Tab-separated table of C-alpha atoms and ligand atoms in Angstrom:
chain	number	residue	atom	x	y	z
A	108	MET	CA	-19.053	1.582	-17.931
A	109	HIS	CA	-22.568	0.541	-17.066
A	110	LEU	CA	-24.292	-1.959	-14.792
A	111	ASP	CA	-25.883	-4.905	-16.578
A	112	PRO	CA	-29.367	-5.792	-15.312
A	113	PHE	CA	-29.749	-8.189	-12.376
A	114	GLU	CA	-32.656	-9.208	-10.183
A	115	LEU	CA	-32.467	-7.409	-6.831
A	116	HIS	CA	-33.819	-9.052	-3.665
A	117	ARG	CA	-34.239	-7.112	-0.436
A	118	PRO	CA	-34.919	-9.442	2.521
A	119	LEU	CA	-35.827	-8.142	5.992
A	120	SER	CA	-34.394	-10.890	8.198
A	121	VAL	CA	-31.382	-13.203	8.350
A	122	GLU	CA	-33.704	-16.198	7.919
A	123	GLU	CA	-35.243	-14.751	4.738
A	124	THR	CA	-31.757	-13.875	3.445
A	125	VAL	CA	-30.369	-17.386	3.814
A	126	ARG	CA	-33.540	-18.860	2.321
A	127	LEU	CA	-32.953	-16.714	-0.787
A	128	ALA	CA	-29.283	-17.749	-0.703
A	129	GLY	CA	-30.362	-21.403	-0.790
A	130	GLN	CA	-32.818	-20.719	-3.609
A	131	TRP	CA	-30.295	-18.887	-5.831
A	132	ALA	CA	-27.234	-20.947	-4.836
A	133	GLY	CA	-24.216	-20.082	-6.974
A	134	GLN	CA	-26.158	-17.417	-8.898
A	135	PHE	CA	-26.060	-14.455	-6.524
A	136	ASP	CA	-23.859	-12.003	-4.651
A	137	TYR	CA	-24.617	-10.265	-1.385
A	138	LEU	CA	-24.667	-6.477	-1.621
A	139	ALA	CA	-23.669	-4.384	1.419
A	140	GLY	CA	-22.479	-0.820	0.679
A	141	GLY	CA	-21.643	-1.841	-2.889
A	142	THR	CA	-18.384	0.161	-2.981
A	143	ASP	CA	-16.430	-2.929	-3.999
A	144	LEU	CA	-19.039	-5.155	-5.652
A	145	LEU	CA	-20.634	-2.580	-7.948
A	146	PRO	CA	-17.385	-1.216	-9.446
A	147	ASN	CA	-16.474	-4.849	-10.201
A	148	TYR	CA	-19.898	-5.396	-11.799
A	149	LYS	CA	-19.385	-2.263	-13.892
A	150	MET	CA	-16.143	-3.795	-15.140
A	151	HIS	CA	-18.109	-6.972	-15.966
A	152	ILE	CA	-16.166	-9.034	-13.441
A	153	ASN	CA	-17.897	-12.238	-12.311
A	154	LEU	CA	-21.456	-10.944	-12.779
A	155	LYS	CA	-24.353	-12.829	-11.165
A	156	PRO	CA	-28.016	-12.707	-12.257
A	157	HIS	CA	-29.249	-12.177	-8.657
A	158	VAL	CA	-28.128	-9.689	-6.018
A	159	ILE	CA	-29.301	-9.933	-2.397
A	160	ALA	CA	-29.174	-6.499	-0.740
A	161	LEU	CA	-28.538	-6.589	3.008
A	162	ASP	CA	-29.459	-3.022	3.958
A	163	ALA	CA	-32.933	-3.866	5.284
A	164	VAL	CA	-31.851	-6.802	7.469
A	165	ALA	CA	-32.223	-5.315	10.956
A	166	GLU	CA	-30.040	-7.876	12.731
A	167	LEU	CA	-26.990	-6.855	10.697
A	168	ALA	CA	-27.120	-3.232	11.862
A	169	GLY	CA	-25.611	-1.443	14.844
A	170	HIS	CA	-22.587	-1.896	17.068
A	171	SER	CA	-21.390	-1.986	20.664
A	172	LEU	CA	-17.937	-2.589	22.165
A	173	GLU	CA	-18.643	-6.350	22.052
A	174	ARG	CA	-20.392	-6.758	18.718
A	175	VAL	CA	-20.212	-4.995	15.370
A	176	GLY	CA	-23.023	-5.777	12.927
A	177	ALA	CA	-21.841	-6.696	9.434
A	178	MET	CA	-23.829	-3.823	7.895
A	179	GLU	CA	-22.447	-1.147	10.232
A	180	ARG	CA	-21.098	1.677	8.087
A	181	LEU	CA	-17.402	2.472	8.518
A	182	ALA	CA	-18.211	6.173	8.982
A	183	VAL	CA	-20.599	5.403	11.859
A	184	LEU	CA	-17.904	3.474	13.742
A	185	GLU	CA	-15.460	6.260	12.969
A	186	ARG	CA	-17.693	8.751	14.788
A	187	ASP	CA	-17.934	6.644	17.994
A	188	ARG	CA	-15.212	8.060	20.253
A	189	GLU	CA	-15.547	5.332	22.866
A	190	PHE	CA	-15.095	2.630	20.214
A	191	LEU	CA	-12.074	4.438	18.750
A	192	SER	CA	-10.327	4.908	22.090
A	193	THR	CA	-11.033	1.292	23.124
A	194	TYR	CA	-9.637	-0.173	19.904
A	195	PRO	CA	-6.850	2.159	18.702
A	196	ALA	CA	-5.634	-0.177	15.941
A	197	VAL	CA	-9.153	-0.376	14.481
A	198	ALA	CA	-9.411	3.409	14.808
A	199	ASP	CA	-6.188	3.856	12.792
A	200	ALA	CA	-7.491	1.531	10.080
A	201	LEU	CA	-10.960	3.095	9.905
A	202	ARG	CA	-9.526	6.550	9.285
A	203	GLU	CA	-7.464	5.210	6.394
A	204	VAL	CA	-9.989	3.154	4.434
A	205	ALA	CA	-10.515	4.796	1.048
A	206	THR	CA	-12.084	8.282	1.363
A	207	PRO	CA	-14.713	9.746	3.753
A	208	LEU	CA	-17.322	9.394	0.996
A	209	VAL	CA	-16.606	5.677	0.472
A	210	ARG	CA	-16.666	5.136	4.256
A	211	GLU	CA	-20.201	6.588	4.422
A	212	SER	CA	-21.395	3.669	2.248
A	213	GLY	CA	-18.799	0.966	2.951
A	214	THR	CA	-19.577	-1.517	5.720
A	215	VAL	CA	-17.558	-3.584	8.159
A	216	GLY	CA	-18.767	-6.860	6.611
A	217	GLY	CA	-17.953	-5.670	3.093
A	218	ASN	CA	-14.513	-4.580	4.240
A	219	LEU	CA	-13.711	-7.963	5.773
A	220	LEU	CA	-14.951	-9.764	2.647
A	221	VAL	CA	-13.669	-7.305	0.062
A	222	GLU	CA	-12.568	-9.008	-3.180
A	223	THR	CA	-8.821	-9.538	-3.531
A	224	ARG	CA	-7.073	-7.189	-5.934
A	225	CYS	CA	-4.636	-7.471	-8.817
A	226	PHE	CA	-3.438	-5.106	-11.512
A	227	PHE	CA	-4.593	-7.626	-14.162
A	228	PHE	CA	-8.044	-8.138	-12.582
A	229	ASN	CA	-9.294	-4.679	-11.547
A	230	GLN	CA	-9.603	-3.525	-15.130
A	231	SER	CA	-12.392	-3.039	-17.650
A	232	TYR	CA	-13.717	-5.956	-19.700
A	233	PHE	CA	-11.982	-4.634	-22.841
A	234	TRP	CA	-8.638	-4.214	-21.058
A	235	ARG	CA	-8.832	-7.773	-19.705
A	236	ALA	CA	-10.056	-9.154	-23.050
A	237	SER	CA	-7.080	-7.637	-24.875
A	238	LEU	CA	-4.761	-9.670	-22.651
A	239	GLY	CA	-6.804	-12.881	-22.780
A	240	PHE	CA	-8.392	-12.658	-19.297
A	241	CYS	CA	-7.069	-14.528	-16.252
A	242	LEU	CA	-7.937	-17.375	-13.867
A	243	LYS	CA	-9.867	-15.120	-11.477
A	244	ALA	CA	-12.362	-14.013	-14.125
A	245	ASP	CA	-13.159	-15.371	-17.576
A	246	GLY	CA	-9.724	-16.943	-18.265
A	247	ASP	CA	-7.557	-19.948	-17.450
A	248	ARG	CA	-4.099	-18.570	-16.654
A	249	CYS	CA	-2.379	-16.212	-14.270
A	250	HIS	CA	-0.373	-13.317	-15.704
A	251	VAL	CA	1.503	-12.624	-12.482
A	252	VAL	CA	2.885	-16.079	-11.711
A	253	PRO	CA	2.468	-17.892	-15.043
A	254	GLN	CA	0.595	-21.158	-14.345
A	255	LYS	CA	-3.035	-22.295	-14.380
A	256	GLU	CA	-3.813	-23.376	-10.815
A	257	ARG	CA	-3.483	-20.503	-8.410
A	258	CYS	CA	-4.419	-16.840	-8.103
A	259	TYR	CA	-2.127	-14.493	-6.161
A	260	ALA	CA	-4.433	-11.465	-6.006
A	261	THR	CA	-3.767	-9.438	-2.873
A	262	PHE	CA	-6.085	-9.121	0.131
A	263	SER	CA	-6.454	-5.346	0.426
A	264	GLY	CA	-8.915	-4.722	3.265
A	265	ASP	CA	-7.699	-2.533	6.122
A	266	LEU	CA	-9.887	-3.756	8.986
A	267	ALA	CA	-9.110	-7.491	8.911
A	268	PRO	CA	-5.558	-7.299	10.342
A	269	THR	CA	-6.782	-5.085	13.190
A	270	PHE	CA	-9.667	-7.394	14.131
A	271	LEU	CA	-7.309	-10.381	13.813
A	272	VAL	CA	-4.931	-9.030	16.470
A	273	LEU	CA	-7.926	-8.477	18.783
A	274	ASN	CA	-8.853	-12.186	18.501
A	275	ALA	CA	-12.213	-11.321	16.962
A	276	GLU	CA	-14.745	-13.976	16.066
A	277	VAL	CA	-17.259	-13.857	13.235
A	278	GLU	CA	-20.870	-14.989	13.353
A	279	LEU	CA	-22.060	-16.647	10.141
A	280	ALA	CA	-25.533	-17.737	9.032
A	281	GLY	CA	-26.308	-19.973	6.086
A	282	PRO	CA	-28.837	-22.423	4.695
A	283	ASP	CA	-27.384	-25.024	7.150
A	284	GLY	CA	-27.701	-22.842	10.255
A	285	ARG	CA	-25.541	-20.487	12.319
A	286	ARG	CA	-21.997	-20.821	13.618
A	287	ARG	CA	-19.244	-18.714	15.154
A	288	ILE	CA	-15.558	-19.076	14.205
A	289	PRO	CA	-12.343	-17.126	14.872
A	290	LEU	CA	-11.863	-14.463	12.192
A	291	SER	CA	-8.479	-16.068	11.440
A	292	GLU	CA	-10.352	-19.165	10.213
A	293	LEU	CA	-12.548	-17.174	7.821
A	294	TYR	CA	-9.727	-16.724	5.295
A	295	ASP	CA	-8.690	-19.819	3.367
A	296	ALA	CA	-4.897	-19.750	3.528
A	297	ARG	CA	-4.741	-23.178	1.865
A	298	GLY	CA	-7.152	-22.311	-0.955
A	299	ASP	CA	-6.274	-21.597	-4.578
A	300	GLY	CA	-6.639	-17.820	-4.119
A	301	ILE	CA	-9.907	-17.804	-6.063
A	302	ARG	CA	-11.812	-19.597	-3.340
A	303	ARG	CA	-10.464	-17.232	-0.683
A	304	LEU	CA	-12.874	-17.841	2.206
A	305	THR	CA	-13.797	-20.907	4.245
A	306	THR	CA	-17.495	-19.964	4.235
A	307	ARG	CA	-20.038	-22.609	3.251
A	308	PRO	CA	-22.265	-22.027	0.190
A	309	GLY	CA	-24.594	-19.073	0.749
A	310	GLU	CA	-23.182	-18.164	4.158
A	311	LEU	CA	-23.747	-14.620	5.307
A	312	LEU	CA	-21.545	-12.641	7.704
A	313	VAL	CA	-23.842	-11.485	10.510
A	314	ALA	CA	-21.481	-9.792	12.976
A	315	VAL	CA	-17.975	-9.490	14.395
A	316	HIS	CA	-17.566	-10.270	18.108
A	317	LEU	CA	-14.754	-8.746	20.149
A	318	PRO	CA	-13.699	-10.546	23.356
A	319	PRO	CA	-13.682	-8.439	26.583
A	320	GLU	CA	-9.885	-9.017	27.064
A	321	SER	CA	-9.220	-7.181	23.793
A	322	ARG	CA	-10.261	-3.899	25.435
A	323	SER	CA	-7.118	-3.761	27.573
A	324	LEU	CA	-4.742	-4.172	24.622
A	325	ARG	CA	-2.729	-1.279	23.258
A	326	GLY	CA	-2.767	-1.282	19.481
A	327	ARG	CA	-1.655	0.358	16.277
A	328	TYR	CA	-2.233	-0.033	12.530
A	329	ARG	CA	0.266	1.283	10.026
A	330	LYS	CA	-0.585	1.424	6.336
A	331	LEU	CA	1.638	1.898	3.289
A	332	ARG	CA	-0.139	3.274	0.226
A	333	VAL	CA	0.647	5.436	-2.749
A	334	ARG	CA	-1.843	8.294	-2.212
A	335	PRO	CA	-2.541	8.739	1.529
A	336	SER	CA	-5.957	10.271	0.865
A	337	TYR	CA	-7.396	7.424	-1.188
A	338	ASP	CA	-5.551	4.208	-1.968
A	339	PHE	CA	-5.860	0.576	-0.960
A	340	PRO	CA	-3.034	-0.744	1.259
A	341	GLU	CA	0.174	-1.899	-0.385
A	342	LEU	CA	0.949	-3.144	3.119
A	343	GLY	CA	-0.974	-2.945	6.401
A	344	VAL	CA	0.551	-3.888	9.762
A	345	ALA	CA	-1.627	-4.291	12.866
A	346	VAL	CA	-0.263	-4.813	16.372
A	347	ALA	CA	-1.945	-5.360	19.738
A	348	GLY	CA	-0.177	-5.980	23.007
A	349	ARG	CA	0.163	-5.455	26.740
A	350	TRP	CA	3.304	-4.274	28.491
A	351	GLU	CA	4.530	-4.124	32.098
A	352	GLY	CA	7.374	-1.646	31.788
A	353	ASP	CA	9.494	-3.084	28.982
A	354	ARG	CA	8.203	-6.620	29.515
A	355	VAL	CA	5.605	-7.693	27.003
A	356	THR	CA	2.777	-9.804	28.480
A	357	ALA	CA	0.710	-10.218	25.301
A	358	LEU	CA	1.596	-9.538	21.679
A	359	SER	CA	-0.038	-10.246	18.344
A	360	LEU	CA	0.792	-9.044	14.890
A	361	ALA	CA	-1.072	-9.358	11.576
A	362	LEU	CA	-0.415	-8.186	8.029
A	363	GLY	CA	-2.656	-7.329	5.125
A	364	GLY	CA	-1.938	-5.946	1.659
A	365	VAL	CA	0.933	-8.298	0.830
A	366	GLU	CA	-0.547	-11.762	0.261
A	367	PRO	CA	-3.899	-13.259	-0.850
A	368	TYR	CA	-5.207	-13.366	2.723
A	369	PRO	CA	-4.578	-11.412	5.941
A	370	ARG	CA	-2.237	-13.304	8.217
A	371	ARG	CA	-1.290	-13.491	11.903
A	372	PHE	CA	2.253	-14.290	12.993
A	373	ASP	CA	1.672	-16.057	16.334
A	374	GLU	CA	4.638	-18.370	15.799
A	375	LEU	CA	6.910	-15.302	15.791
A	376	THR	CA	5.266	-13.230	18.531
A	377	ALA	CA	4.517	-15.998	21.097
A	378	PRO	CA	8.202	-16.577	22.043
A	379	LEU	CA	8.483	-12.879	22.949
A	380	VAL	CA	5.728	-12.967	25.575
A	381	GLY	CA	7.242	-12.631	29.055
A	382	GLU	CA	10.434	-11.079	27.634
A	383	ASN	CA	11.745	-7.532	27.576
A	384	LEU	CA	11.119	-6.338	24.045
A	385	SER	CA	14.590	-4.879	23.466
A	386	GLU	CA	15.641	-3.133	20.250
A	387	ASP	CA	17.499	-6.287	19.199
A	388	ARG	CA	14.466	-8.526	19.740
A	389	LEU	CA	12.212	-6.109	17.884
A	390	LYS	CA	14.688	-5.984	15.003
A	391	ALA	CA	14.808	-9.789	14.906
A	392	LEU	CA	10.989	-9.951	14.882
A	393	ALA	CA	10.826	-7.451	12.015
A	394	GLU	CA	13.380	-9.451	10.033
A	395	SER	CA	11.545	-12.738	10.636
A	396	VAL	CA	8.225	-11.299	9.441
A	397	THR	CA	9.963	-9.852	6.375
A	398	ARG	CA	11.407	-13.269	5.542
A	399	ALA	CA	8.011	-14.934	5.986
A	400	VAL	CA	6.024	-12.894	3.434
A	401	ARG	CA	5.995	-13.276	-0.343
A	402	PRO	CA	4.379	-10.326	-2.126
A	403	VAL	CA	4.116	-10.675	-5.906
A	404	HIS	CA	4.113	-8.033	-8.620
A	405	ASN	CA	0.381	-7.342	-8.935
A	406	THR	CA	-0.039	-3.957	-7.259
A	407	PHE	CA	1.444	-0.532	-7.925
A	408	LEU	CA	4.559	-0.754	-5.742
A	409	LEU	CA	7.291	-3.299	-6.467
A	410	PRO	CA	7.184	-6.456	-4.314
A	411	ASP	CA	10.770	-6.059	-3.161
A	412	TYR	CA	10.010	-2.560	-1.864
A	413	ARG	CA	6.799	-3.714	-0.134
A	414	ARG	CA	8.706	-6.559	1.469
A	415	ARG	CA	11.468	-4.275	2.725
A	416	MET	CA	8.849	-1.942	4.163
A	417	VAL	CA	7.345	-4.831	6.167
A	418	GLY	CA	10.283	-4.685	8.591
A	419	VAL	CA	10.119	-0.897	8.861
A	420	TYR	CA	6.359	-0.873	9.508
A	421	VAL	CA	6.499	-3.760	11.999
A	422	ARG	CA	9.083	-1.911	14.094
A	423	ARG	CA	7.135	1.337	13.911
A	424	ALA	CA	3.790	-0.233	14.748
A	425	VAL	CA	5.110	-2.243	17.712
A	426	THR	CA	7.018	0.736	19.125
A	427	GLU	CA	4.030	3.048	18.779
A	428	ALA	CA	1.644	0.489	20.275
A	429	LYS	CA	3.944	0.046	23.276
A	430	GLU	CA	4.275	3.802	23.795
A	431	GLY	CA	0.588	4.393	23.126
A	432	THR	CA	1.679	7.051	20.623
A	433	ALA	CA	-1.139	8.913	18.928
A	434	ALA	CA	-1.441	8.518	15.159
B	101	FAD	C1	-11.981	4.401	-4.505
B	101	FAD	C2	-11.989	3.264	-3.546
B	101	FAD	C3	-10.971	3.153	-2.624
B	101	FAD	C4	-10.960	2.100	-1.711
B	101	FAD	N1	-9.961	2.055	-0.789
B	101	FAD	C5	-9.989	1.089	0.170
B	101	FAD	C6	-8.999	1.077	1.185
B	101	FAD	O1	-8.114	1.925	1.240
B	101	FAD	N2	-9.055	0.092	2.109
B	101	FAD	C7	-10.044	-0.862	2.096
B	101	FAD	O2	-10.046	-1.708	3.010
B	101	FAD	N3	-10.991	-0.859	1.147
B	101	FAD	C8	-10.996	0.094	0.195
B	101	FAD	N4	-11.977	0.116	-0.773
B	101	FAD	C9	-12.878	-1.021	-0.908
B	101	FAD	C10	-14.256	-0.889	-0.235
B	101	FAD	O3	-14.785	0.384	-0.447
B	101	FAD	C11	-14.221	-1.150	1.266
B	101	FAD	O4	-13.467	-2.305	1.543
B	101	FAD	C12	-15.618	-1.260	1.840
B	101	FAD	O5	-15.552	-1.392	3.242
B	101	FAD	C13	-16.389	-2.430	1.267
B	101	FAD	O6	-17.631	-2.484	1.936
B	101	FAD	P1	-19.007	-2.503	1.154
B	101	FAD	O7	-20.055	-2.566	2.191
B	101	FAD	O8	-19.119	-1.404	0.168
B	101	FAD	O9	-18.867	-3.917	0.410
B	101	FAD	P2	-19.627	-4.475	-0.874
B	101	FAD	O10	-19.023	-3.901	-2.096
B	101	FAD	O11	-21.092	-4.372	-0.725
B	101	FAD	O12	-19.234	-6.033	-0.732
B	101	FAD	C14	-17.879	-6.468	-0.820
B	101	FAD	C15	-17.886	-8.003	-0.906
B	101	FAD	O13	-18.324	-8.571	0.319
B	101	FAD	C16	-19.494	-9.360	0.148
B	101	FAD	N5	-20.313	-9.070	1.319
B	101	FAD	C17	-20.591	-7.846	1.830
B	101	FAD	N6	-21.233	-7.963	3.004
B	101	FAD	C18	-21.405	-9.296	3.225
B	101	FAD	C19	-21.987	-10.051	4.289
B	101	FAD	N7	-22.525	-9.471	5.373
B	101	FAD	N8	-21.966	-11.415	4.208
B	101	FAD	C20	-21.402	-12.028	3.127
B	101	FAD	N9	-20.830	-11.352	2.100
B	101	FAD	C21	-20.828	-10.005	2.149
B	101	FAD	C22	-20.096	-8.890	-1.174
B	101	FAD	O14	-20.844	-9.907	-1.800
B	101	FAD	C23	-18.847	-8.534	-1.956
B	101	FAD	O15	-18.260	-9.702	-2.497
B	101	FAD	C24	-12.010	1.157	-1.718
B	101	FAD	C25	-13.034	1.274	-2.655
B	101	FAD	C26	-13.032	2.311	-3.551
B	101	FAD	C27	-14.170	2.430	-4.524
B	102	SF4	S1	-2.926	-13.016	-9.562
B	102	SF4	FE1	-3.114	-13.983	-11.592
B	102	SF4	S2	-5.076	-15.101	-11.583
B	102	SF4	FE2	-5.059	-13.693	-9.831
B	102	SF4	S3	-6.098	-11.849	-10.551
B	102	SF4	FE3	-3.912	-11.542	-10.916
B	102	SF4	S4	-3.517	-12.279	-12.990
B	102	SF4	FE4	-5.518	-13.049	-12.357
């Protein structure tokens, strides 16, 4: 596999970046660490003639407890002990993204915007050609759920569920200016699965903002994958909460790895706030989340198994978050 030629642009500021984005509208991709984009390019998936590299844009770098720049490397965050102890769910997720080598290049922005995955999509051009391609690249039908309108590729980033339960916001910049939205609104749950984000044309992710209240939450992230040293999540469960004894005073839960977008379950956790989180209530929560998700057969593990594991992982993650159990 080889990379086809493209024109590389290397802006120095956010303003210059979005100007280039306006100029090459629809004909470019942003490049962060490249650990997701470049393997896809090598497989000739949705190639663009222009690539805008973000590594020299100073404003996208660095992190604090309040703000994480989109270009911050996962490995740099992973080495910040204060950040890890403040946000235990994020710490769990960071340690389990890919391999240490990938985390040296991979960035927070790239992780939040990582392309969705499917057994029929993450394949070489020749493999996909032999099957007749699919909706998400070069074709007009889905091989997983046979129809021609919707893609069910799975959102497989580890960080998104953990930032979702911390009520993170994202700062975006585009040809029409800057804005800040809740991370939960970044993912297009009503889209067709191909358009998977609510971003406007050319919009760039500048940073993730974490509200001060999120620092007092106890959290946990539990990930199911085939090879613990390497693989994408087949399921990821993030929890953040506050407890007074057995009484829960704040609770949020989010899942990744099972559907085309990461998803919070506020409608199921909100009624528990103010209650004692007994074994029975926790079991009922786990069962409700299990009923609410619909994995399809496009990753390695069977959807029925992944779905059954949702309940197991929800109970584990909530219990461990409450107890503050170390990973
Ligand atoms: C072997 C292997 C295993 C992996 N395992 C995991 C895993 O277990 N968990 C996991 O979460 N990921 C995994 N990944 C995927 C990937 O490495 C990570 O998600 C990584 O964090 C992606 O970051 P990046 O900077 O390399 O993104 P890139 O590849 O540079 O970009 C990813 C996407 O985001 C867009 N993008 C990047 N930054 C911005 C920005 N600031 N604004 C707008 N768009 C942007 C790009 O255009 C591209 O579409 C794995 C990858 C490999 C190769
Ligand atoms: S879910 Fe269907 S359309 Fe989407 S990548 Fe897989 S085969 Fe293609």
